[in-house]
Amino acid sequence: MNSIDSTSAVATANSGALSLRKLLILVGSPRREGNSATMAQAVKLGAEEAGIQVALHFVDDHITSFLRDCRTCRRADGECGIQDRFRELFYEQFLAADGVVFCSPVYWYGLSAQMKAFFDRTFCYYAASHPDSAAVMRRMSGKRIGLVLASEETYPGASLGIAHQIQEYARYTYSEFVGVVRGAGNRRGEVAEDPGGPLEQAERMGREFFSRKYTDYRMDTPRSPRVWGGE
Ligand SMILES: Cc1cc2nc3c(=O)[nH]c(=O)nc-3n(C[C@H](O)[C@H](O)[C@H](O)COP(=O)(O)O)c2cc1C
């Protein structure tokens, strides 16, 4: 990918009043009443409490195919040749959002294939061979990113690979990775019984999504010696 001006990308994403911010919640599970969806609904509730404009979508309502070889698949006008609803999700929801929460089950210690396909399919639009590539890269950058994961196992290592992947995605796109919520459960909605309170954590993430303090320093970053409060 070409380099991009991180300062202007983040400034663009951070402009405007908090209440006007748009949050997209993507669910990567096929289960409509599953644990990822249950936590996604909690994020939505919290965000709505904060006056954030929220949209929630299931990835598999929009994606019916993996990424293909763009050389053979791309249409003569440069557009993606795959005929499903990914473009609509990507342009109207993802690019238009100031923040995105990815909600996925842990499948084989990774994201679900549905959610992974979402990331892969963006390639078609930011690749240099797409006519809108520069604008797409600009609009992919500088968002706030959150992660919500449902798993059967409670061991922290089960989701570390996914957290690392999303961190790298955030770094690559000059985005701000503001938090992770993990809930344990197997049966649909069982996550509500997790004593760690993932639904409360998810609701809080939604409520604080754009106001939560985010810092990622370098050695020379000017800063106060205190993290919270006065000097
Ligand atoms: C294909 C598949 C792979 C899974 N792999 C794991 C895994 O590696 N670790 C784990 O803790 N749970 C694993 N699970 C269990 C799910 O993460 C768990 O049931 C989760 O709550 C499902 O979320 P959902 O209700 O949003 O679909 C797997 C489930 C499926 C169907």
mmCIF file of C-alpha atoms and ligand atoms in Angstrom:
data_model
loop_
_atom_site.group_PDB
_atom_site.id
_atom_site.type_symbol
_atom_site.label_atom_id
_atom_site.label_comp_id
_atom_site.label_asym_id
_atom_site.label_seq_id
_atom_site.Cartn_x
_atom_site.Cartn_y
_atom_site.Cartn_z
ATOM 1 C CA MET A 1 0.000 0.000 0.000
ATOM 2 C CA ASN A 2 1.155 3.548 -0.647
ATOM 3 C CA SER A 3 2.024 5.599 2.394
ATOM 4 C CA ILE A 4 -0.609 8.027 3.557
ATOM 5 C CA ASP A 5 -0.590 11.168 5.685
ATOM 6 C CA SER A 6 -1.547 9.787 9.096
ATOM 7 C CA THR A 7 -2.054 13.190 10.671
ATOM 8 C CA SER A 8 -4.623 14.294 8.131
ATOM 9 C CA ALA A 9 -6.322 10.886 8.119
ATOM 10 C CA VAL A 10 -6.798 10.908 11.881
ATOM 11 C CA ALA A 11 -7.820 14.565 11.874
ATOM 12 C CA THR A 12 -10.498 13.797 9.277
ATOM 13 C CA ALA A 13 -11.848 10.914 11.322
ATOM 14 C CA ASN A 14 -11.786 12.941 14.523
ATOM 15 C CA SER A 15 -13.556 15.998 13.155
ATOM 16 C CA GLY A 16 -17.119 16.815 14.124
ATOM 17 C CA ALA A 17 -19.122 16.661 17.333
ATOM 18 C CA LEU A 18 -19.099 13.389 19.307
ATOM 19 C CA SER A 19 -22.844 12.938 18.979
ATOM 20 C CA LEU A 20 -22.604 12.972 15.193
ATOM 21 C CA ARG A 21 -20.100 10.143 15.021
ATOM 22 C CA LYS A 22 -21.068 7.050 13.050
ATOM 23 C CA LEU A 23 -20.329 3.597 14.426
ATOM 24 C CA LEU A 24 -20.518 0.429 12.355
ATOM 25 C CA ILE A 25 -20.853 -2.874 14.206
ATOM 26 C CA LEU A 26 -19.975 -5.898 12.070
ATOM 27 C CA VAL A 27 -20.913 -9.404 13.191
ATOM 28 C CA GLY A 28 -18.896 -12.254 11.717
ATOM 29 C CA SER A 29 -20.958 -15.149 13.074
ATOM 30 C CA PRO A 30 -23.639 -16.917 11.055
ATOM 31 C CA ARG A 31 -25.733 -17.250 14.262
ATOM 32 C CA ARG A 32 -28.256 -14.409 14.559
ATOM 33 C CA GLU A 33 -28.858 -15.097 18.266
ATOM 34 C CA GLY A 34 -25.287 -16.184 18.940
ATOM 35 C CA ASN A 35 -22.767 -14.865 21.410
ATOM 36 C CA SER A 36 -21.034 -12.398 19.059
ATOM 37 C CA ALA A 37 -24.428 -11.015 18.069
ATOM 38 C CA THR A 38 -25.523 -10.755 21.709
ATOM 39 C CA MET A 39 -22.418 -8.744 22.575
ATOM 40 C CA ALA A 40 -22.798 -6.690 19.376
ATOM 41 C CA GLN A 41 -26.303 -5.723 20.521
ATOM 42 C CA ALA A 42 -24.840 -4.608 23.850
ATOM 43 C CA VAL A 43 -22.279 -2.411 22.055
ATOM 44 C CA LYS A 44 -25.148 -0.951 20.023
ATOM 45 C CA LEU A 45 -27.178 -0.221 23.146
ATOM 46 C CA GLY A 46 -24.265 1.594 24.794
ATOM 47 C CA ALA A 47 -23.469 3.606 21.671
ATOM 48 C CA GLU A 48 -27.098 4.641 21.305
ATOM 49 C CA GLU A 49 -27.110 5.757 24.954
ATOM 50 C CA ALA A 50 -24.233 8.069 24.035
ATOM 51 C CA GLY A 51 -26.119 9.499 21.068
ATOM 52 C CA ILE A 52 -23.875 7.827 18.503
ATOM 53 C CA GLN A 53 -25.363 6.934 15.127
ATOM 54 C CA VAL A 54 -25.105 3.131 14.953
ATOM 55 C CA ALA A 55 -25.569 0.497 12.258
ATOM 56 C CA LEU A 56 -25.215 -3.254 12.870
ATOM 57 C CA HIS A 57 -24.691 -5.699 10.025
ATOM 58 C CA PHE A 58 -24.004 -9.407 9.687
ATOM 59 C CA VAL A 59 -21.126 -9.916 7.276
ATOM 60 C CA ASP A 60 -22.716 -12.959 5.652
ATOM 61 C CA ASP A 61 -25.740 -10.891 4.571
ATOM 62 C CA HIS A 62 -23.310 -9.091 2.255
ATOM 63 C CA ILE A 63 -20.514 -11.504 1.352
ATOM 64 C CA THR A 64 -21.046 -14.707 -0.588
ATOM 65 C CA SER A 65 -17.546 -15.189 -1.970
ATOM 66 C CA PHE A 66 -13.920 -15.015 -0.949
ATOM 67 C CA LEU A 67 -11.592 -12.572 -2.666
ATOM 68 C CA ARG A 68 -10.702 -13.825 -6.137
ATOM 69 C CA ASP A 69 -7.759 -13.075 -8.427
ATOM 70 C CA CYS A 70 -8.393 -9.418 -9.321
ATOM 71 C CA ARG A 71 -6.571 -9.885 -12.647
ATOM 72 C CA THR A 72 -9.209 -12.267 -13.880
ATOM 73 C CA CYS A 73 -12.163 -11.012 -11.871
ATOM 74 C CA ARG A 74 -11.997 -7.210 -12.155
ATOM 75 C CA ARG A 75 -14.431 -5.711 -14.689
ATOM 76 C CA ALA A 76 -13.277 -3.529 -17.595
ATOM 77 C CA ASP A 77 -14.340 -0.401 -15.678
ATOM 78 C CA GLY A 78 -12.093 -1.427 -12.766
ATOM 79 C CA GLU A 79 -14.905 -2.519 -10.468
ATOM 80 C CA CYS A 80 -15.006 -5.796 -8.577
ATOM 81 C CA GLY A 81 -16.664 -8.548 -10.605
ATOM 82 C CA ILE A 82 -18.052 -10.451 -7.626
ATOM 83 C CA GLN A 83 -21.801 -10.069 -7.558
ATOM 84 C CA ASP A 84 -22.841 -9.800 -3.942
ATOM 85 C CA ARG A 85 -23.581 -6.959 -1.510
ATOM 86 C CA PHE A 86 -20.035 -6.345 -0.268
ATOM 87 C CA ARG A 87 -19.627 -3.092 -2.199
ATOM 88 C CA GLU A 88 -22.713 -1.620 -0.557
ATOM 89 C CA LEU A 89 -21.497 -2.644 2.907
ATOM 90 C CA PHE A 90 -18.008 -1.335 2.230
ATOM 91 C CA TYR A 91 -18.909 2.039 0.716
ATOM 92 C CA GLU A 92 -22.160 2.923 2.456
ATOM 93 C CA GLN A 93 -21.364 1.563 5.887
ATOM 94 C CA PHE A 94 -17.651 0.901 6.423
ATOM 95 C CA LEU A 95 -16.057 3.838 4.600
ATOM 96 C CA ALA A 96 -18.741 6.186 5.903
ATOM 97 C CA ALA A 97 -18.133 5.188 9.544
ATOM 98 C CA ASP A 98 -15.885 6.996 12.027
ATOM 99 C CA GLY A 99 -15.502 3.807 14.028
ATOM 100 C CA VAL A 100 -15.974 0.068 13.561
ATOM 101 C CA VAL A 101 -16.441 -2.733 16.095
ATOM 102 C CA PHE A 102 -15.612 -6.172 14.721
ATOM 103 C CA CYS A 103 -17.585 -8.883 16.566
ATOM 104 C CA SER A 104 -16.490 -12.415 15.771
ATOM 105 C CA PRO A 105 -16.543 -15.905 17.198
ATOM 106 C CA VAL A 106 -13.137 -17.477 17.716
ATOM 107 C CA TYR A 107 -12.842 -20.182 15.073
ATOM 108 C CA TRP A 108 -9.661 -22.218 15.213
ATOM 109 C CA TYR A 109 -7.956 -19.485 17.255
ATOM 110 C CA GLY A 110 -8.634 -16.985 14.504
ATOM 111 C CA LEU A 111 -11.445 -14.812 13.156
ATOM 112 C CA SER A 112 -14.404 -16.511 11.503
ATOM 113 C CA ALA A 113 -13.998 -16.961 7.747
ATOM 114 C CA GLN A 114 -16.824 -14.479 7.225
ATOM 115 C CA MET A 115 -14.986 -11.753 9.110
ATOM 116 C CA LYS A 116 -11.646 -12.551 7.531
ATOM 117 C CA ALA A 117 -13.261 -12.386 4.091
ATOM 118 C CA PHE A 118 -14.457 -8.875 4.920
ATOM 119 C CA PHE A 119 -10.853 -7.717 5.402
ATOM 120 C CA ASP A 120 -9.654 -9.607 2.317
ATOM 121 C CA ARG A 121 -12.375 -8.189 0.077
ATOM 122 C CA THR A 122 -11.351 -4.591 0.902
ATOM 123 C CA PHE A 123 -8.223 -5.295 -1.158
ATOM 124 C CA CYS A 124 -10.181 -5.060 -4.390
ATOM 125 C CA TYR A 125 -10.995 -1.414 -3.621
ATOM 126 C CA TYR A 126 -7.739 -0.072 -2.181
ATOM 127 C CA ALA A 127 -5.546 -1.879 -4.727
ATOM 128 C CA ALA A 128 -3.968 0.514 -7.212
ATOM 129 C CA SER A 129 -5.901 -1.173 -10.039
ATOM 130 C CA HIS A 130 -9.200 0.175 -8.671
ATOM 131 C CA PRO A 131 -10.101 3.616 -10.063
ATOM 132 C CA ASP A 132 -11.085 4.926 -6.617
ATOM 133 C CA SER A 133 -8.051 3.496 -4.794
ATOM 134 C CA ALA A 134 -6.620 6.751 -3.354
ATOM 135 C CA ALA A 135 -9.949 7.902 -1.943
ATOM 136 C CA VAL A 136 -10.650 4.436 -0.543
ATOM 137 C CA MET A 137 -7.291 4.345 1.263
ATOM 138 C CA ARG A 138 -7.950 7.772 2.727
ATOM 139 C CA ARG A 139 -11.408 6.734 3.923
ATOM 140 C CA MET A 140 -10.161 3.422 5.347
ATOM 141 C CA SER A 141 -7.715 5.326 7.536
ATOM 142 C CA GLY A 142 -8.031 7.031 10.894
ATOM 143 C CA LYS A 143 -11.047 5.177 12.281
ATOM 144 C CA ARG A 144 -11.518 4.026 15.847
ATOM 145 C CA ILE A 145 -11.486 0.231 15.983
ATOM 146 C CA GLY A 146 -12.919 -2.133 18.612
ATOM 147 C CA LEU A 147 -12.908 -5.912 18.872
ATOM 148 C CA VAL A 148 -15.499 -8.210 20.487
ATOM 149 C CA LEU A 149 -14.795 -11.951 20.602
ATOM 150 C CA ALA A 150 -16.848 -14.951 21.657
ATOM 151 C CA SER A 151 -15.120 -18.232 22.432
ATOM 152 C CA GLU A 152 -15.716 -21.503 24.194
ATOM 153 C CA GLU A 153 -12.315 -21.454 25.877
ATOM 154 C CA THR A 154 -11.518 -18.952 28.605
ATOM 155 C CA TYR A 155 -7.722 -19.183 28.236
ATOM 156 C CA PRO A 156 -6.462 -15.695 27.226
ATOM 157 C CA GLY A 157 -4.179 -17.154 24.552
ATOM 158 C CA ALA A 158 -7.149 -18.413 22.522
ATOM 159 C CA SER A 159 -7.778 -14.920 21.168
ATOM 160 C CA LEU A 160 -4.287 -13.374 21.213
ATOM 161 C CA GLY A 161 -3.703 -14.045 17.524
ATOM 162 C CA ILE A 162 -6.871 -12.156 16.617
ATOM 163 C CA ALA A 163 -6.016 -9.224 18.880
ATOM 164 C CA HIS A 164 -2.617 -9.090 17.208
ATOM 165 C CA GLN A 165 -4.159 -9.170 13.730
ATOM 166 C CA ILE A 166 -6.507 -6.299 14.530
ATOM 167 C CA GLN A 167 -3.668 -4.328 16.128
ATOM 168 C CA GLU A 168 -1.657 -4.733 12.928
ATOM 169 C CA TYR A 169 -4.685 -3.735 10.843
ATOM 170 C CA ALA A 170 -5.058 -0.617 12.992
ATOM 171 C CA ARG A 171 -1.376 0.242 12.654
ATOM 172 C CA TYR A 172 -1.445 -0.293 8.891
ATOM 173 C CA THR A 173 -4.469 1.935 8.439
ATOM 174 C CA TYR A 174 -3.447 4.650 10.945
ATOM 175 C CA SER A 175 -6.440 3.694 13.068
ATOM 176 C CA GLU A 176 -6.942 3.732 16.834
ATOM 177 C CA PHE A 177 -7.479 0.303 18.413
ATOM 178 C CA VAL A 178 -9.422 1.333 21.503
ATOM 179 C CA GLY A 179 -10.440 -1.925 23.152
ATOM 180 C CA VAL A 180 -11.218 -5.626 23.253
ATOM 181 C CA VAL A 181 -14.113 -7.397 24.946
ATOM 182 C CA ARG A 182 -14.036 -11.181 25.318
ATOM 183 C CA GLY A 183 -16.999 -13.302 26.324
ATOM 184 C CA ALA A 184 -17.027 -17.041 26.971
ATOM 185 C CA GLY A 185 -19.930 -19.162 25.849
ATOM 186 C CA ASN A 186 -20.878 -21.917 23.457
ATOM 187 C CA ARG A 187 -24.662 -22.149 23.256
ATOM 188 C CA ARG A 188 -26.478 -19.208 21.662
ATOM 189 C CA GLY A 189 -26.533 -16.277 24.088
ATOM 190 C CA GLU A 190 -24.674 -18.207 26.809
ATOM 191 C CA VAL A 191 -22.216 -15.344 27.006
ATOM 192 C CA ALA A 192 -24.765 -13.603 29.269
ATOM 193 C CA GLU A 193 -23.796 -16.109 31.975
ATOM 194 C CA ASP A 194 -20.081 -15.295 31.803
ATOM 195 C CA PRO A 195 -19.248 -13.975 35.296
ATOM 196 C CA GLY A 196 -16.705 -11.600 33.745
ATOM 197 C CA GLY A 197 -19.646 -9.502 32.551
ATOM 198 C CA PRO A 198 -18.851 -9.205 28.835
ATOM 199 C CA LEU A 199 -22.273 -7.724 28.064
ATOM 200 C CA GLU A 200 -21.673 -4.903 30.524
ATOM 201 C CA GLN A 201 -18.173 -4.431 29.107
ATOM 202 C CA ALA A 202 -19.549 -4.373 25.559
ATOM 203 C CA GLU A 203 -22.212 -1.836 26.450
ATOM 204 C CA ARG A 204 -19.561 0.318 28.097
ATOM 205 C CA MET A 205 -17.334 0.049 25.042
ATOM 206 C CA GLY A 206 -20.216 1.293 22.911
ATOM 207 C CA ARG A 207 -20.991 4.147 25.266
ATOM 208 C CA GLU A 208 -17.353 5.307 25.477
ATOM 209 C CA PHE A 209 -16.350 4.394 21.969
ATOM 210 C CA PHE A 210 -15.439 7.852 20.767
ATOM 211 C CA SER A 211 -14.736 9.474 24.148
ATOM 212 C CA ARG A 212 -12.439 6.813 25.659
ATOM 213 C CA LYS A 213 -8.877 8.072 26.178
ATOM 214 C CA TYR A 214 -6.540 6.627 23.571
ATOM 215 C CA THR A 215 -2.764 7.016 23.693
ATOM 216 C CA ASP A 216 0.009 5.274 21.765
ATOM 217 C CA TYR A 217 3.263 7.054 22.541
ATOM 218 C CA ARG A 218 6.662 7.178 20.937
ATOM 219 C CA MET A 219 9.751 8.052 23.046
ATOM 220 C CA ASP A 220 9.549 11.694 22.098
ATOM 221 C CA THR A 221 5.787 12.184 22.365
ATOM 222 C CA PRO A 222 5.150 15.267 24.527
ATOM 223 C CA ARG A 223 2.987 14.229 27.493
ATOM 224 C CA SER A 224 1.967 15.022 31.031
ATOM 225 C CA PRO A 225 3.540 12.842 33.759
ATOM 226 C CA ARG A 226 -0.041 11.992 34.829
ATOM 227 C CA VAL A 227 -2.407 9.862 32.771
ATOM 228 C CA TRP A 228 -5.640 11.057 34.398
ATOM 229 C CA GLY A 229 -6.615 14.443 35.775
ATOM 230 C CA GLY A 230 -4.431 17.556 36.136
ATOM 231 C CA GLU A 231 -0.701 18.203 35.641
HETATM 232 C C1 LIG B 1 -15.684 -23.928 13.416
HETATM 233 C C2 LIG B 1 -15.592 -23.577 14.861
HETATM 234 C C3 LIG B 1 -14.339 -23.405 15.432
HETATM 235 C C4 LIG B 1 -14.219 -23.047 16.769
HETATM 236 N N1 LIG B 1 -12.975 -22.870 17.303
HETATM 237 C C5 LIG B 1 -12.856 -22.467 18.583
HETATM 238 C C6 LIG B 1 -11.553 -22.242 19.146
HETATM 239 O O1 LIG B 1 -10.514 -22.389 18.505
HETATM 240 N N2 LIG B 1 -11.485 -21.847 20.440
HETATM 241 C C7 LIG B 1 -12.624 -21.625 21.196
HETATM 242 O O2 LIG B 1 -12.506 -21.223 22.343
HETATM 243 N N3 LIG B 1 -13.861 -21.832 20.676
HETATM 244 C C8 LIG B 1 -13.997 -22.236 19.397
HETATM 245 N N4 LIG B 1 -15.252 -22.441 18.852
HETATM 246 C C9 LIG B 1 -16.448 -22.169 19.700
HETATM 247 C C10 LIG B 1 -17.031 -20.770 19.429
HETATM 248 O O3 LIG B 1 -16.056 -19.772 19.465
HETATM 249 C C11 LIG B 1 -18.110 -20.437 20.464
HETATM 250 O O4 LIG B 1 -19.142 -21.395 20.420
HETATM 251 C C12 LIG B 1 -18.670 -19.066 20.275
HETATM 252 O O5 LIG B 1 -19.470 -18.719 21.395
HETATM 253 C C13 LIG B 1 -19.529 -18.960 19.015
HETATM 254 O O6 LIG B 1 -19.910 -17.625 18.820
HETATM 255 P P1 LIG B 1 -21.302 -17.263 18.084
HETATM 256 O O7 LIG B 1 -22.392 -17.702 19.017
HETATM 257 O O8 LIG B 1 -21.231 -15.783 17.921
HETATM 258 O O9 LIG B 1 -21.314 -17.986 16.789
HETATM 259 C C14 LIG B 1 -15.390 -22.839 17.547
HETATM 260 C C15 LIG B 1 -16.651 -23.032 16.970
HETATM 261 C C16 LIG B 1 -16.759 -23.397 15.655
HETATM 262 C C17 LIG B 1 -18.122 -23.611 15.045
#
